[in-house]
Amino acid sequence: MMAEVSAEALDAAKAKVGKPAKHTLAAVRSFTERAEALLATPATLRANVRHQVAVLTDQRVQAELQRRPVAELRDLVGRGARLNTVAEAGFASVAQILASGPQRIQAVPGIGPQTAQQVVGAAQRFAAQVTEQTQFRFDPDRKDPAQAQLLATLMALRHADSAVTTLEPQLRQLTAQTAPLVSDAEPTTSRPSMLFRGSAKKHAALTALAQLDAVLADPRVASLHRTLESQERATDPSSYPEWQAWDEYTSDAASFNALLSTLGGAGEGDDTEAAQGFIPAELRQEISAVPLDTGLLTATLRGYQAFGAQYAIHQKFSILGDEMGLGKTVESLAVLAHLAARGQRRFLVVCPASVLANWTNEIAKHSRLTAHTLHGSGRDATTRTWLRDGGVAVTTFDTLGRLDGITEADVAMMVVDEAHLAKNPTTKRSQAVAEAVNHSQRAMFLTGTPMENRVEEFRNLVSYLQPAIAKGIDATDAVAGAKRFRRAVAPVYLRRNQEDVLTELPDKIEVEDWVYFTPADNAAYNATVQSRNLMQMRQAAFHAENSAKLERLAEIADEACEDGLKMVVFSNFLHVLDRIGNQLGSRAMGPITGSVPPQVRQQIVDEFARRDGHAVLLLQIEAGGQGLNIQAASIVVIAEPQWKPSTEEQAVARAYRMGQVRKVQVHRLLAKGSVDERLREVQEEKSLLFAEFARRSEAKEADARAVDTREHRPDSLDDNAVPLEQRIVMAEQHRLGIS
């Protein structure tokens, strides 16, 4: 502990007896009191958050009750309650009924005591229902002081949690060291007290005072004192002005809402079957009992995320199939951080090249783990560093098979992102994944693509992880429904959907923007059909100068500009993105295409997020539809229909995901009388030209002469031996009468 006190130090202590000694003890007491207060700050701030959430939620409940008319009590009040009479007497809303009570209701002519009690009782039950259904969520379009105060308290709480984790050992040690010294040195604060003490007690008091002086003079304690001062400011909600609180929230809403979810706001049903993947109760209890060490994790886990991490730890080899936007990356980092805290050293992440940069960013942002990028020209040297020092190696599917030392690395956990890309066991990438899994202690596959309707693909993925379970997977379980399927594969597959666990997500509005071709559009389109070029047919709606689709997209962008909202546009085609970029001018950013390196893609997204107000980010859908987080955008435009609905869903999920703070508008641009209709039929698994051949007008039924001879459906449209792309061209040629 303390070194022996020198004679010089004792002489200095004697000179301080009285008022100077009193100042020294006061300084030490003040420091320890402030230290204890800082350590208690997280609990205080959590109580404040809960109180503020309760107040804000109650305000929203009261506003809703004020908005709801008395007539809505009819189903609750019973027959013969004469609600119309109550409303005509001036009690217009449910809130007014509650505020008035039965006595005032009974004063209305024609309303007796029993009816008054019925009406008030119905209003109380109605209010309870509204309260249960009301979930607090931040509204950045209504930046009132109360919400800003709650955000500031959450900011302070985040700093308080971090401060306690970092400083508690040092502060506790210092408090334990100084407490007995302060007690022993107390006599030195009074000269008379020291005069009447024996030499031994005087020496003990002076020694304690000298030791306290030495403690205060220690550079480490001085540094700790400065840190304490800065943390006191950081943990004070008043340190954060409203503008800063809102800026922080809009840039990192996911972290705020995750923390809020642990305190009774922005919550999810953590204890529901849906939030725990509909797995059997016995297995659920075993998983919930797994201790989760988050000491090396800097992110706050939501309840369902903690359960997902516990699941992967308990099961060792598993697939995390959470819907896109639920934070699978953070869940997997929680597993790696837990294993690292328990002494494990090497981890491996395999992902598409397009999300390589995103993974390294997320590792640095959400954990204290070290990332190593095993990709590109320096991968061999980086691999040697990783093998020597440990950490998280991040590589791509195509690079994995070319890396040396992976099978001998004793990987503690292998994470495969977008694991459905390894669904075909005959490909080199799948074989490389299978080989690496076989030499890893644990493995975790991540995929947001639902597996219920892809049983064979799912069986292939499971065979890499748990072959015995793969043999027992029965397609009839999938046919019987998602819940039964998930229970049947619970030992290896966990999936949760957004609506089950993210109750604070704002609304998503999806619109099909059908346009009619201009004459110039028609001419351009008919020429592409004549040439039998399907790719040109899909782009033709953007060829003409006065393109109807381009005009509609410009209208959407102008509306977004007026509201100061950011927008993303997805297309499969570079030509279409070029046309849109030329139309929008300087407000267009990108495009992000397959030729843009992953690191640059992330830089473009970051710049888009930082730009004040309106901006439009252009993305090629295959390049930008996976891996990127674009929550800064609240308007999504898909320029033409894609072959698979899942491609469009993945694109939308770039914006509509955890951390989105605004209502998301999704616009699908579609042209009537074009191949867009055929592709929508493919998406909906309908027959080609369904609308053309399945409906007959009354006039045609009444007069055979009115029947169009083209309505005789060509047999080739239903011939699966003919490639689908070719049949679509044939369908359009037939519809337009082009032979």
PDB file of C-alpha atoms in Angstrom, residues 23 29-30 54 68 70 94 122 156 166 200 210 227 240 246 287 362 407 410 414 483 617 623 678:
ATOM      1  CA  HIS A  23      -8.586  21.469   3.969  1.00  0.00           C
ATOM      2  CA  ARG A  29     -13.764  13.470   1.684  1.00  0.00           C
ATOM      3  CA  SER A  30     -15.097  15.497  -1.247  1.00  0.00           C
ATOM      4  CA  ALA A  54     -44.085   6.977 -17.766  1.00  0.00           C
ATOM      5  CA  ARG A  68     -61.585   9.291 -29.122  1.00  0.00           C
ATOM      6  CA  VAL A  70     -67.744   8.847 -26.564  1.00  0.00           C
ATOM      7  CA  VAL A  94     -63.560   9.528 -23.485  1.00  0.00           C
ATOM      8  CA  ALA A 122     -66.648   1.601 -19.779  1.00  0.00           C
ATOM      9  CA  ALA A 156     -25.861  10.636 -19.630  1.00  0.00           C
ATOM     10  CA  THR A 166     -13.905   1.721 -16.404  1.00  0.00           C
ATOM     11  CA  ALA A 200       2.226   7.731  19.767  1.00  0.00           C
ATOM     12  CA  ALA A 210       1.370  12.776   5.424  1.00  0.00           C
ATOM     13  CA  THR A 227     -11.242  11.968 -15.222  1.00  0.00           C
ATOM     14  CA  TYR A 240     -26.496  18.054 -23.561  1.00  0.00           C
ATOM     15  CA  TRP A 246     -31.552  15.028 -31.399  1.00  0.00           C
ATOM     16  CA  ILE A 287     -30.761 -21.203 -23.012  1.00  0.00           C
ATOM     17  CA  GLU A 362     -19.177  -2.886 -36.583  1.00  0.00           C
ATOM     18  CA  THR A 407      -7.829 -25.347 -40.422  1.00  0.00           C
ATOM     19  CA  ASP A 410      -8.341 -23.663 -33.587  1.00  0.00           C
ATOM     20  CA  MET A 414     -16.818 -19.113 -37.035  1.00  0.00           C
ATOM     21  CA  LYS A 483     -44.296 -22.030 -35.969  1.00  0.00           C
ATOM     22  CA  LEU A 617     -28.556   8.006 -52.909  1.00  0.00           C
ATOM     23  CA  ALA A 623     -24.650  -4.135 -54.761  1.00  0.00           C
ATOM     24  CA  ARG A 678     -45.264  -9.826 -66.258  1.00  0.00           C
TER      25      ARG A 678
END
